[in-house]
Tab-separated table of C-alpha atoms in Angstrom:
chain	number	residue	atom	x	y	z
A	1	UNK	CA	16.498	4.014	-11.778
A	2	UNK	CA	19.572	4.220	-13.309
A	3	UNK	CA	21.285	5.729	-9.812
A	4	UNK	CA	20.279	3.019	-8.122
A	5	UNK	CA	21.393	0.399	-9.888
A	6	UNK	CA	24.528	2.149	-10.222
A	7	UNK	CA	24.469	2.588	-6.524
A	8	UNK	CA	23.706	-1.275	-5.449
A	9	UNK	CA	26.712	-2.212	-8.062
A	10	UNK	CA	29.010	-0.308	-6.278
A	11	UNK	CA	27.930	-1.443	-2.978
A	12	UNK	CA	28.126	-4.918	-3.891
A	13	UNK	CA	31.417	-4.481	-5.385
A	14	UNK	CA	32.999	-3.400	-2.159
A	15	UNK	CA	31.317	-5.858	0.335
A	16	UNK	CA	32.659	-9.172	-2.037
A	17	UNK	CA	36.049	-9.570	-1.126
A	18	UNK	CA	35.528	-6.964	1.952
A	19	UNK	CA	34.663	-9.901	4.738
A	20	UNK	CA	37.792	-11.910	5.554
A	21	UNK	CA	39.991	-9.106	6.167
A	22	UNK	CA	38.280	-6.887	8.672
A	23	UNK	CA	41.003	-7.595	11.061
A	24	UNK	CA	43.420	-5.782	8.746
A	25	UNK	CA	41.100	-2.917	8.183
A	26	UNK	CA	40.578	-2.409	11.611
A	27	UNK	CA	44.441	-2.601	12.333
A	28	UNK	CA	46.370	-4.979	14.526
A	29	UNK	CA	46.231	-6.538	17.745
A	30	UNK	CA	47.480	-3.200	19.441
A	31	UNK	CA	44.673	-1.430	18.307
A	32	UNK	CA	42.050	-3.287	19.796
A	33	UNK	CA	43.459	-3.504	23.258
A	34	UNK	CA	43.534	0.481	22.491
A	35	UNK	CA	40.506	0.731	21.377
A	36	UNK	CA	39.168	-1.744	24.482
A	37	UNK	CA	41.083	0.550	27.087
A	38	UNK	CA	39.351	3.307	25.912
A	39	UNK	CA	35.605	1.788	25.638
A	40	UNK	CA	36.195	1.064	29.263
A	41	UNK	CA	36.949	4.763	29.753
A	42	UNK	CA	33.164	5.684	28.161
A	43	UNK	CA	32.014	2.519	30.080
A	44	UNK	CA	32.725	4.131	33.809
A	45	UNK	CA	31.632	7.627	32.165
A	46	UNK	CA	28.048	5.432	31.957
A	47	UNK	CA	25.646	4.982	34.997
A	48	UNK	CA	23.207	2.756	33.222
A	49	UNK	CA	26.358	-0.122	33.001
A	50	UNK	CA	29.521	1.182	35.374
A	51	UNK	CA	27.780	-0.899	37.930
A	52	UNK	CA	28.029	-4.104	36.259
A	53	UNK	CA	31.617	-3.733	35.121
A	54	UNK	CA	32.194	-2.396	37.971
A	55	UNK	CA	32.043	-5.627	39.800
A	56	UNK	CA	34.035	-7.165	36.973
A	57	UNK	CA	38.383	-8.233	37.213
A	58	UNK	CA	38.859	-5.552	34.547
A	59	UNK	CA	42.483	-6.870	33.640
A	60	UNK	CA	40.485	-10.379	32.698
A	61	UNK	CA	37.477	-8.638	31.132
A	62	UNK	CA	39.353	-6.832	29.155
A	63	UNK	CA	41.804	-9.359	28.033
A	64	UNK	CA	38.953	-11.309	27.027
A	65	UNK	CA	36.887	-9.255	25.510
A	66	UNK	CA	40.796	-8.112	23.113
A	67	UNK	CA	40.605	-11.773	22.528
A	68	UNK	CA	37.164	-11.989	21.825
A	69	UNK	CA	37.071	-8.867	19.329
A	70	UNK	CA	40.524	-10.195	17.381
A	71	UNK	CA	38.537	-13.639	16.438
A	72	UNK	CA	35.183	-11.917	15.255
A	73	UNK	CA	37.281	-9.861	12.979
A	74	UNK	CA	38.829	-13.153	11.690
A	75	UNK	CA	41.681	-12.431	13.534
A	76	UNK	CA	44.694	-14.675	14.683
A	77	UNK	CA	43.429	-15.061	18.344
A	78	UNK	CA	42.514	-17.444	20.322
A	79	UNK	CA	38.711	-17.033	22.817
A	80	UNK	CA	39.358	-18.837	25.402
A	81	UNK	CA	36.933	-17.350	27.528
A	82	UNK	CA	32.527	-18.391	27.734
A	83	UNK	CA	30.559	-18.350	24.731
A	84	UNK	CA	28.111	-15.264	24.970
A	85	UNK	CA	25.384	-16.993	26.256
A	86	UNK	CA	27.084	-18.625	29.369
A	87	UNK	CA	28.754	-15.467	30.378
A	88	UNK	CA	25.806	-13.712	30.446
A	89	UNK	CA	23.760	-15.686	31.913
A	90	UNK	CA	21.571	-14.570	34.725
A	91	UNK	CA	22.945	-10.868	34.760
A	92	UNK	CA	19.689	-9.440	33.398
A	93	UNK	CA	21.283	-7.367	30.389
A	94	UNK	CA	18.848	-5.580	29.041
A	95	UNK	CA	18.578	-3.735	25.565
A	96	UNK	CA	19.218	-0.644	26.904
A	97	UNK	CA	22.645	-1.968	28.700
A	98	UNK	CA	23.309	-3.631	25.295
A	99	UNK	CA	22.956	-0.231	23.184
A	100	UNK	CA	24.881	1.747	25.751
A	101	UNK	CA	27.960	-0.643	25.492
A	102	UNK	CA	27.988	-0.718	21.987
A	103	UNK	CA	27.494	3.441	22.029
A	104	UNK	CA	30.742	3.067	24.398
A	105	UNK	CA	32.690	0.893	21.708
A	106	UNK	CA	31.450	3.178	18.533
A	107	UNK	CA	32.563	6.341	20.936
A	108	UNK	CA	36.340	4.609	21.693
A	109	UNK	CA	36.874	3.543	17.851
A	110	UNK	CA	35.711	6.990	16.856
A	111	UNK	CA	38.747	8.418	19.105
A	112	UNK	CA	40.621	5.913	17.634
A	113	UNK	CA	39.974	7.063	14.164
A	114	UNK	CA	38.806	3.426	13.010
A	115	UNK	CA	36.541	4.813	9.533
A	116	UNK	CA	33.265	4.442	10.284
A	117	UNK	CA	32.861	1.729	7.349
A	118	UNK	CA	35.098	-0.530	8.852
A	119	UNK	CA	33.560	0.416	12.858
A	120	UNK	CA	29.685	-0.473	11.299
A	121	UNK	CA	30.877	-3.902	9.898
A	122	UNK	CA	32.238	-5.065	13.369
A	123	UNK	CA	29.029	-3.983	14.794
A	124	UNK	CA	26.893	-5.912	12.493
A	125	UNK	CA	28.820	-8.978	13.216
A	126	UNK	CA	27.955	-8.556	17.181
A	127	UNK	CA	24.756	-6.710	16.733
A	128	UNK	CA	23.121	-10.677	16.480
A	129	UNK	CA	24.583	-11.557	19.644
A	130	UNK	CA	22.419	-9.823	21.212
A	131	UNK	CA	20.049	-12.715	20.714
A	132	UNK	CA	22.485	-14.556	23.376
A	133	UNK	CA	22.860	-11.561	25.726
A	134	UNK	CA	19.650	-9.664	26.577
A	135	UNK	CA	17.386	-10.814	28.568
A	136	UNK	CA	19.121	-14.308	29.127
B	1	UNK	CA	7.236	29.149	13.158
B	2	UNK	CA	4.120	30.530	15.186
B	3	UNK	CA	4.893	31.656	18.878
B	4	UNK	CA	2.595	28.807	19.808
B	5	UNK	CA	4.581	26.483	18.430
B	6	UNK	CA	7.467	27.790	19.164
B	7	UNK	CA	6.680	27.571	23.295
B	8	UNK	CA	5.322	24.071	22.428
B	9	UNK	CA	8.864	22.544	21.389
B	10	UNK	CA	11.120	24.832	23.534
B	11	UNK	CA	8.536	22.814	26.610
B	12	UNK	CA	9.253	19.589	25.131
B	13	UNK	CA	13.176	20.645	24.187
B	14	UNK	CA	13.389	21.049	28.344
B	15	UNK	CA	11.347	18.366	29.524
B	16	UNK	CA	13.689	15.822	27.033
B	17	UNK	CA	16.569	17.208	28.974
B	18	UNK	CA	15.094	16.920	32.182
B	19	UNK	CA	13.775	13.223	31.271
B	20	UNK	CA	17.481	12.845	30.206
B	21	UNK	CA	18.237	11.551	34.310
B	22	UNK	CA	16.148	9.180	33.934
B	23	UNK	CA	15.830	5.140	32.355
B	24	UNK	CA	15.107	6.817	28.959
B	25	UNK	CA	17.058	6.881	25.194
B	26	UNK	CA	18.491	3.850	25.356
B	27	UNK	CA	18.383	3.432	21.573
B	28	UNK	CA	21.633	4.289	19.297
B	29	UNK	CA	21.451	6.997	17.439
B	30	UNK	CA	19.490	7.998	14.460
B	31	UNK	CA	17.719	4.737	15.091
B	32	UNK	CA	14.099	5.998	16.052
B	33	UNK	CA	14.134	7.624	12.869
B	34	UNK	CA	13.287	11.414	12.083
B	35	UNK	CA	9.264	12.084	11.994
B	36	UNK	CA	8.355	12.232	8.378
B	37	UNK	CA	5.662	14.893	6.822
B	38	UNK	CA	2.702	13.294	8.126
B	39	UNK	CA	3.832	12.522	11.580
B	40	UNK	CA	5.435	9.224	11.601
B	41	UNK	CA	8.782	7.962	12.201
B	42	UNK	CA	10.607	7.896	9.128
B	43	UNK	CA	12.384	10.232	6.943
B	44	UNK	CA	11.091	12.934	5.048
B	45	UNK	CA	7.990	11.780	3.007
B	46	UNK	CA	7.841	7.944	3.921
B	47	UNK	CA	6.982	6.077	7.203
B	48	UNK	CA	9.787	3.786	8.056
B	49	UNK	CA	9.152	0.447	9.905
B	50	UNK	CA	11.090	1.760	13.219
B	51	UNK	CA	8.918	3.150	15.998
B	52	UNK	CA	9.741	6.603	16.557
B	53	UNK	CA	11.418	8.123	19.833
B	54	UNK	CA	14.405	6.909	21.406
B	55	UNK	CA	12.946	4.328	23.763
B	56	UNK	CA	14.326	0.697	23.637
B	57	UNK	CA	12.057	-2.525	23.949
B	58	UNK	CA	12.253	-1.695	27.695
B	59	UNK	CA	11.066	2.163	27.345
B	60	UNK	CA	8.895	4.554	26.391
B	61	UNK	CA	9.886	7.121	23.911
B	62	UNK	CA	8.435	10.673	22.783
B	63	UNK	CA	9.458	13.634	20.003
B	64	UNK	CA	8.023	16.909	18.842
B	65	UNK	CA	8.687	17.812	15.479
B	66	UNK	CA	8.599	20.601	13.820
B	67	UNK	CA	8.795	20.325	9.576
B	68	UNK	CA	8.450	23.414	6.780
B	69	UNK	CA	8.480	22.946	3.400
B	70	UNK	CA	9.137	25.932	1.428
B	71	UNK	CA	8.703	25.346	-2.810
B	72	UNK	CA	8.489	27.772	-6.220
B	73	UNK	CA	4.848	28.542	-5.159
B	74	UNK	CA	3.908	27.370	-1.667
B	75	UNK	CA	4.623	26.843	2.162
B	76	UNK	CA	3.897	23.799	4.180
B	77	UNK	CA	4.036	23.312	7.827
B	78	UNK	CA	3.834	20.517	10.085
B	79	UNK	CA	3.661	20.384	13.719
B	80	UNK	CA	3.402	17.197	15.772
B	81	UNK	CA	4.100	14.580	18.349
B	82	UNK	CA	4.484	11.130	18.899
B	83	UNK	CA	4.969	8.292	21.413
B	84	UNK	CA	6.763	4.968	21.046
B	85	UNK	CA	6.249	2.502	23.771
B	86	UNK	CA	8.350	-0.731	24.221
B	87	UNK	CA	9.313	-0.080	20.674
B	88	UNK	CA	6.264	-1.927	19.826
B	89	UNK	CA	3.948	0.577	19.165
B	90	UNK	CA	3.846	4.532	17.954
B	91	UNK	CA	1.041	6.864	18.635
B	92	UNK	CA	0.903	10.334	16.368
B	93	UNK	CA	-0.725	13.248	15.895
B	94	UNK	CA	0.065	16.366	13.307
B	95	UNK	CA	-0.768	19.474	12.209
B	96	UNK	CA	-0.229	20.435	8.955
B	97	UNK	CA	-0.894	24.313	7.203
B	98	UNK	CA	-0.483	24.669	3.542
B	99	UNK	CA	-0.377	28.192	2.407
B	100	UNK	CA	-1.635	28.954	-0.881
B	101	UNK	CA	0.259	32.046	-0.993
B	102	UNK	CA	-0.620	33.909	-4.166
B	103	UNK	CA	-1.815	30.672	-5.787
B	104	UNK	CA	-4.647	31.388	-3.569
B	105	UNK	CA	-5.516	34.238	-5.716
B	106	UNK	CA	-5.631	32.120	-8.879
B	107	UNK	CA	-7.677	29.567	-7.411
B	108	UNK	CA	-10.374	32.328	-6.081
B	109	UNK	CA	-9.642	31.696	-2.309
B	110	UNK	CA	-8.028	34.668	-1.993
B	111	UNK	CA	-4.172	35.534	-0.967
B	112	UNK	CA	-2.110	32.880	1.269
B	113	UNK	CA	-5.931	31.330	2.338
B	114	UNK	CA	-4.707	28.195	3.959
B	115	UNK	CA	-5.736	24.775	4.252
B	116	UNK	CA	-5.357	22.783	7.987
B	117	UNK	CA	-5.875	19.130	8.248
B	118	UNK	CA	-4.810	17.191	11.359
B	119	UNK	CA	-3.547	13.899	11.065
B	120	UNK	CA	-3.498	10.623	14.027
B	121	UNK	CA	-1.113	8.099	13.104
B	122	UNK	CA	-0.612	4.500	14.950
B	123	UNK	CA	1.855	1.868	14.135
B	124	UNK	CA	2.617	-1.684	15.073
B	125	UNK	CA	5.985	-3.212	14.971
B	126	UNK	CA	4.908	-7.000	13.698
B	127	UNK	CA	8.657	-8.408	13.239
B	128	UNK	CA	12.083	-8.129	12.756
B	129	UNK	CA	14.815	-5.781	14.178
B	130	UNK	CA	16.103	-3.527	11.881
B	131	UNK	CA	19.345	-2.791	13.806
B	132	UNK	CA	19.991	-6.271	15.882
B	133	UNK	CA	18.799	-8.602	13.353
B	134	UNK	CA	22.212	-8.174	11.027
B	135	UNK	CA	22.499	-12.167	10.366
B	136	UNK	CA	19.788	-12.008	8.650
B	137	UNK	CA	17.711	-10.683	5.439
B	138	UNK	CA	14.731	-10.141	7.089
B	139	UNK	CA	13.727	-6.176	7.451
B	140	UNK	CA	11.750	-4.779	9.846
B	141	UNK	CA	8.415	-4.986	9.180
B	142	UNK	CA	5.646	-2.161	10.898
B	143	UNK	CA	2.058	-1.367	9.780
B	144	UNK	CA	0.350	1.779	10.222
B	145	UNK	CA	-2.616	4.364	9.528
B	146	UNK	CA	-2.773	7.431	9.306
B	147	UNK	CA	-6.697	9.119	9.810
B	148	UNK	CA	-7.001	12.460	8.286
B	149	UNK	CA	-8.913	14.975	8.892
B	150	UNK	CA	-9.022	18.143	6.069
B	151	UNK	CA	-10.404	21.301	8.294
B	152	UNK	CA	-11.346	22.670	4.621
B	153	UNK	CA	-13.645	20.433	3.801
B	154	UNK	CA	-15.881	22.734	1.403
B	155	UNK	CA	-13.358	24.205	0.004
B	156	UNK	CA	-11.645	20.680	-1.066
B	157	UNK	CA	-14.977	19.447	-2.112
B	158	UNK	CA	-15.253	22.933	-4.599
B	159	UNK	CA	-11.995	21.619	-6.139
B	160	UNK	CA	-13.056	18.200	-7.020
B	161	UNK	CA	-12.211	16.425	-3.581
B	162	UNK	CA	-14.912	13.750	-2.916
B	163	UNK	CA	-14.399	13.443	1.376
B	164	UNK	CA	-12.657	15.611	3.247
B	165	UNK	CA	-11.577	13.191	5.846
B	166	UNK	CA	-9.673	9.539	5.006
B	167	UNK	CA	-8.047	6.561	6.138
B	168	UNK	CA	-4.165	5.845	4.509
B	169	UNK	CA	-3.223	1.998	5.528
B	170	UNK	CA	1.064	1.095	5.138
B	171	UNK	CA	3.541	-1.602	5.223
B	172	UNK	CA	6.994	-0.354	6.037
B	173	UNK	CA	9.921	-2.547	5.732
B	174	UNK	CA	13.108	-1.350	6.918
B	175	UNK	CA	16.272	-2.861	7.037
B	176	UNK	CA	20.074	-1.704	7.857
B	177	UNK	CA	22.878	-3.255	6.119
B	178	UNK	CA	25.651	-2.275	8.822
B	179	UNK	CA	28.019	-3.846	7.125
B	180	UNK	CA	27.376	-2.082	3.924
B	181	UNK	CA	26.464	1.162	6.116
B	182	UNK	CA	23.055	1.089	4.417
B	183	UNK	CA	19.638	1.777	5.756
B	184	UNK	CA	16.982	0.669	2.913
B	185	UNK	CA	12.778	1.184	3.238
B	186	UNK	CA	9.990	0.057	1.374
B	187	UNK	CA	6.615	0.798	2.193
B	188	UNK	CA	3.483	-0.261	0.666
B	189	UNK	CA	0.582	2.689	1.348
B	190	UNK	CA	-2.958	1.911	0.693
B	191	UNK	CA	-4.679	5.608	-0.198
B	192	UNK	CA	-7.365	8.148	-1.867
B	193	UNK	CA	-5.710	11.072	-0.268
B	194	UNK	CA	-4.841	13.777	-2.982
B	195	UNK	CA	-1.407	15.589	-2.081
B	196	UNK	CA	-1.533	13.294	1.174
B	197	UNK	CA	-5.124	14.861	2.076
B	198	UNK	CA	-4.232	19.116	1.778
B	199	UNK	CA	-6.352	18.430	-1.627
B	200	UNK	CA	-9.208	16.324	0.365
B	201	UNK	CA	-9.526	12.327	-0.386
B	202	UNK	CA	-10.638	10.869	-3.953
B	203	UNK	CA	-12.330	12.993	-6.988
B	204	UNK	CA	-14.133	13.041	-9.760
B	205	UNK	CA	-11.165	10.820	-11.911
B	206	UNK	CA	-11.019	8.086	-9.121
B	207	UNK	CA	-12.503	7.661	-5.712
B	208	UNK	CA	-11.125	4.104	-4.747
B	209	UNK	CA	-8.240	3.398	-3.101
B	210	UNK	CA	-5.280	2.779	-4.697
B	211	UNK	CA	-1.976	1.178	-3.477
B	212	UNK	CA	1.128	3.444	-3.756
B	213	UNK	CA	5.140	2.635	-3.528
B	214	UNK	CA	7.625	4.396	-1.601
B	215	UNK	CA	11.165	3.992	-1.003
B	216	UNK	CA	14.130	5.597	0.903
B	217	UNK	CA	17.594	4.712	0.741
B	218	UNK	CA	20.608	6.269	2.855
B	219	UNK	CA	23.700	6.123	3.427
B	220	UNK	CA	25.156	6.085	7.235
B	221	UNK	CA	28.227	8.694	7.091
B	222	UNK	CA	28.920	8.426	10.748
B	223	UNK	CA	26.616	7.105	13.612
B	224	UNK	CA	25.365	10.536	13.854
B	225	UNK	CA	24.863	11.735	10.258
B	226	UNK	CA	23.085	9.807	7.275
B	227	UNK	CA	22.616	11.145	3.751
B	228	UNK	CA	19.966	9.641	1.310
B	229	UNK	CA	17.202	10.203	-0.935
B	230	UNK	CA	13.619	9.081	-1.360
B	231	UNK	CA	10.970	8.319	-3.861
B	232	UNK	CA	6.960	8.265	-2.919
B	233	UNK	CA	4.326	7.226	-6.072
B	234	UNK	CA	0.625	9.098	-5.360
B	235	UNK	CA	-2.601	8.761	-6.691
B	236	UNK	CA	-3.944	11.701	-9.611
B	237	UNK	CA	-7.885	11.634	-8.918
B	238	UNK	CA	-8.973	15.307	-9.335
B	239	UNK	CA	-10.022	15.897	-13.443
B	240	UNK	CA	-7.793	19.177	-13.949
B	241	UNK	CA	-5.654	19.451	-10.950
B	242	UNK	CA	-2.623	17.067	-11.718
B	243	UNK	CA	-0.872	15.147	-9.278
B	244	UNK	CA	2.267	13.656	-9.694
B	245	UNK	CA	5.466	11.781	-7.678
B	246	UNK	CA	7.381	12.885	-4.999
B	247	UNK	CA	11.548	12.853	-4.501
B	248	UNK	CA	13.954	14.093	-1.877
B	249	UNK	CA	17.153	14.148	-1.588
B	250	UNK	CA	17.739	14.246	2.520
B	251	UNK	CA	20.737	14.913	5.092
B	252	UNK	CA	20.198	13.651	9.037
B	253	UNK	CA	22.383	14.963	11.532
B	254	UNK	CA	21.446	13.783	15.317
B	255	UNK	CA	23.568	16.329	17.320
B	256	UNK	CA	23.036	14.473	20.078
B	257	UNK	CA	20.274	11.907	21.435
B	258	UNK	CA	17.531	14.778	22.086
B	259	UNK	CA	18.057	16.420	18.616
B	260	UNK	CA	17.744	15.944	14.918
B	261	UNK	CA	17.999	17.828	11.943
B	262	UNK	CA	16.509	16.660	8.639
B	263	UNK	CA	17.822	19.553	5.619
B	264	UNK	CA	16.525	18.077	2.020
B	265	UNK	CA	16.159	19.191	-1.423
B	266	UNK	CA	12.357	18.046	-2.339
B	267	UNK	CA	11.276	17.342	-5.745
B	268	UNK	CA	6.710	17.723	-5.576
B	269	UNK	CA	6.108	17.987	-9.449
B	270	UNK	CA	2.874	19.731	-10.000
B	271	UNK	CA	0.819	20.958	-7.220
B	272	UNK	CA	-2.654	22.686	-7.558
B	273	UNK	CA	-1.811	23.382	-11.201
B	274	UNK	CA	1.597	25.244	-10.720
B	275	UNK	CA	4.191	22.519	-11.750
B	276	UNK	CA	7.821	21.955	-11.232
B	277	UNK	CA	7.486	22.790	-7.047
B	278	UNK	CA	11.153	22.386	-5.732
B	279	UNK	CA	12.137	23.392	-2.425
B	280	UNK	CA	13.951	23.217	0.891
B	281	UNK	CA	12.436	21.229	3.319
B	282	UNK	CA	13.868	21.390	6.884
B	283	UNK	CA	12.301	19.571	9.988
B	284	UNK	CA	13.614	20.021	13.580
B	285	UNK	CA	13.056	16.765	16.136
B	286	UNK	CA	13.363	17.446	19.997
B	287	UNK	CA	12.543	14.414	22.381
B	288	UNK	CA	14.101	11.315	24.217
């Protein structure tokens, strides 16, 4: 009993203050347009969703999606591109094509040596989105 | 490992990567769970809430696992498979063969005289995502059964067992804290099975249900490794043959999507009289 409690202090210790700077954690700017190149390397490497990206202006995809990264991290960027649900819309994204772009993503910030702490708290802040992209 | 079962997972081990081609193991990693003891996704000794195999909302998922259990004083084995379609609902069944060894001798069944019961298993996802559903507190939340079936029944009945068949009823809430890399479980288990049914179901101290707590906690290393323990209350209804909590402390490595290893350090307390049985448990999972 005593472990645990031990073991929820700590945890709760680090996740206080741990929120507004995940941006910093993660790096800077350059590092997620790194880290974006690459997931589109693992993307094409991917049958179940190379055909949608595919189809995509990759230099505007991936500028947006830099963009769109930067500001869930708290970043200072500015999304100018849809909200979730409007640019998914109609593309029948499935939760399979949902789990194989984020397995793309956790494969590219492995490679880019982002610690797996910091890669698991920018997935649970798009993990919910999901709500706005499958199936919409 | 019996050739039998060996043949029956190096099948499955080929089939998986066969099935591999196809619309299949669309889930992330580590995320269908390993198959716990009795057959169930989960971790070692404890259903979880996620429905086992690697299928997503959109697929149907299957494993084999393999699981032995090796303490002071005995061997357990476990052999099984289950389904998960639409990760919705799970479909078990196990095989488990506790060797007495040369407790056997003590208890006048004679050397290593083993006990077999087979166990079916189904479980219903009723809410929640445990992996998409970050924004919120709410866990996963699965219930399930487990029917088992003691192929000893006299034998069990000679040692104070009451039935040698039973019905265990749980509520499994699971939840991961990504941002905290956390996975926490709680489940609720409604049961009369003594040493989870290898002893038969209720005795002569208590023959009524009773509701037991179990928890796991781990730790997500990387998205392929996870390191935790776990903690499972049980009933104590046979007069003379004490029964008493089970602990592990667990490490889950998923190789890749078809494979997963579960290595743990289990704590079983007294079993069949001989107390203090630590051991290594180790459980292979093959499937997509």
């Amino acid at each position: 009993m005593k472990f645990l409690i031990i073991f929820f202090a700590i945890i709760l210790s680090r996740s206080s203050f741990a929120d507004s700077n995940l941006f910093n954690e993660f790096g800077d700017k350059e590092k997620i347009v790194k880290v974006v190149d690459d997931m589109f390397v693992f993307v094409f490497l991917d049958e179940r969703i190379k055909p949608t990206f595919e189809k995509l202006d990759l230099v505007k995809t991936k500028a947006n999606l830099v963009d769109f990264l930067c500001v869930t991290m708290n970043g200072p960027c500015t999304y100018s591109g849809q909200n979730m649900k409007r640019a998914h819309k109609g593309n029948e994204v499935t939760a399979t094509h949902f789990f194989a772009l984020t397995e793309a993503l956790q494969m590219s910030m492995e490679k880019n040596s982002i610690a797996q702490r910091v890669q698991n708290k920018l997935i649970a802040k798009l993990a919910p989105m999901s709500k706005d992209i499958i199936n919409k | 490992m019996t050739i039998k079962s060996f043949l029956f997972l190096t099948t499955f081990f080929y089939s998986s990567f066969a099935l591999a081609n196809y619309d299949v193991s669309g889930k992330l990693l580590l995320t269908g769970g390993a198959t716990q003891i009795e057959g169930a996704s989960g971790g070692g000794i404890t259903p979880w809430a996620f429905i086992g195999g690697n299928g997503t909302k959109e697929q149907v998922g299957a494993n084999a696992f393999y699981t032995s259990v090796i303490t002071s004083d005995y061997r357990l084995e476990s052999l099984g498979v289950l389904i998960g379609i639409y990760d919705r609902l799970e479909l078990s069944l196990a095989r488990q063969v506790f060797d007495t060894q040369e407790v056997g001798i003590l208890l006048g069944l004679g050397r290593s005289y083993k006990i077999k019961q087979n166990i079916l298993g189904l479980k219903i996802k009723i809410i929640g995502d445990a992996v998409l559903d970050q924004d919120s507190w709410l866990p996963q939340i699965s219930i399930g059964t487990f029917y088992k079936e003691n192929r000893q029944g006299a034998t069990i009945k000679s040692l104070g067992a009451r039935a040698d068949h039973g019905l265990d009823i749980y509520l499994s809430a699971t939840k991961i804290f990504l941002s905290e890399s956390i996975l926490a479980n709680i489940t609720l288990r409604s049961t009369k099975a003594n040493q989870m049914g290898i002893l038969g179901f209720g005795g002569n101290l208590n023959d009524s249900l009773e509701l037991q707590f179990e928890s796991s906690l781990a730790y997500l290393l990387t998205r392929k490794l996870a390191a935790g323990f776990e903690f499972r209350t049980k009933p104590d209804n046979l007069k003379g043959i004490k029964e008493e909590n089970w602990g592990d402390l667990f490490l889950a490595w998923a190789p890749t999507k078809n494979i997963s290893l579960v290595g743990s350090y289990a704590l079983l307390g007294t079993i069949a009289n001989k107390d203090n049985q630590t051991g290594y448990y180790t459980s292979l999972q093959i499937g997509f």
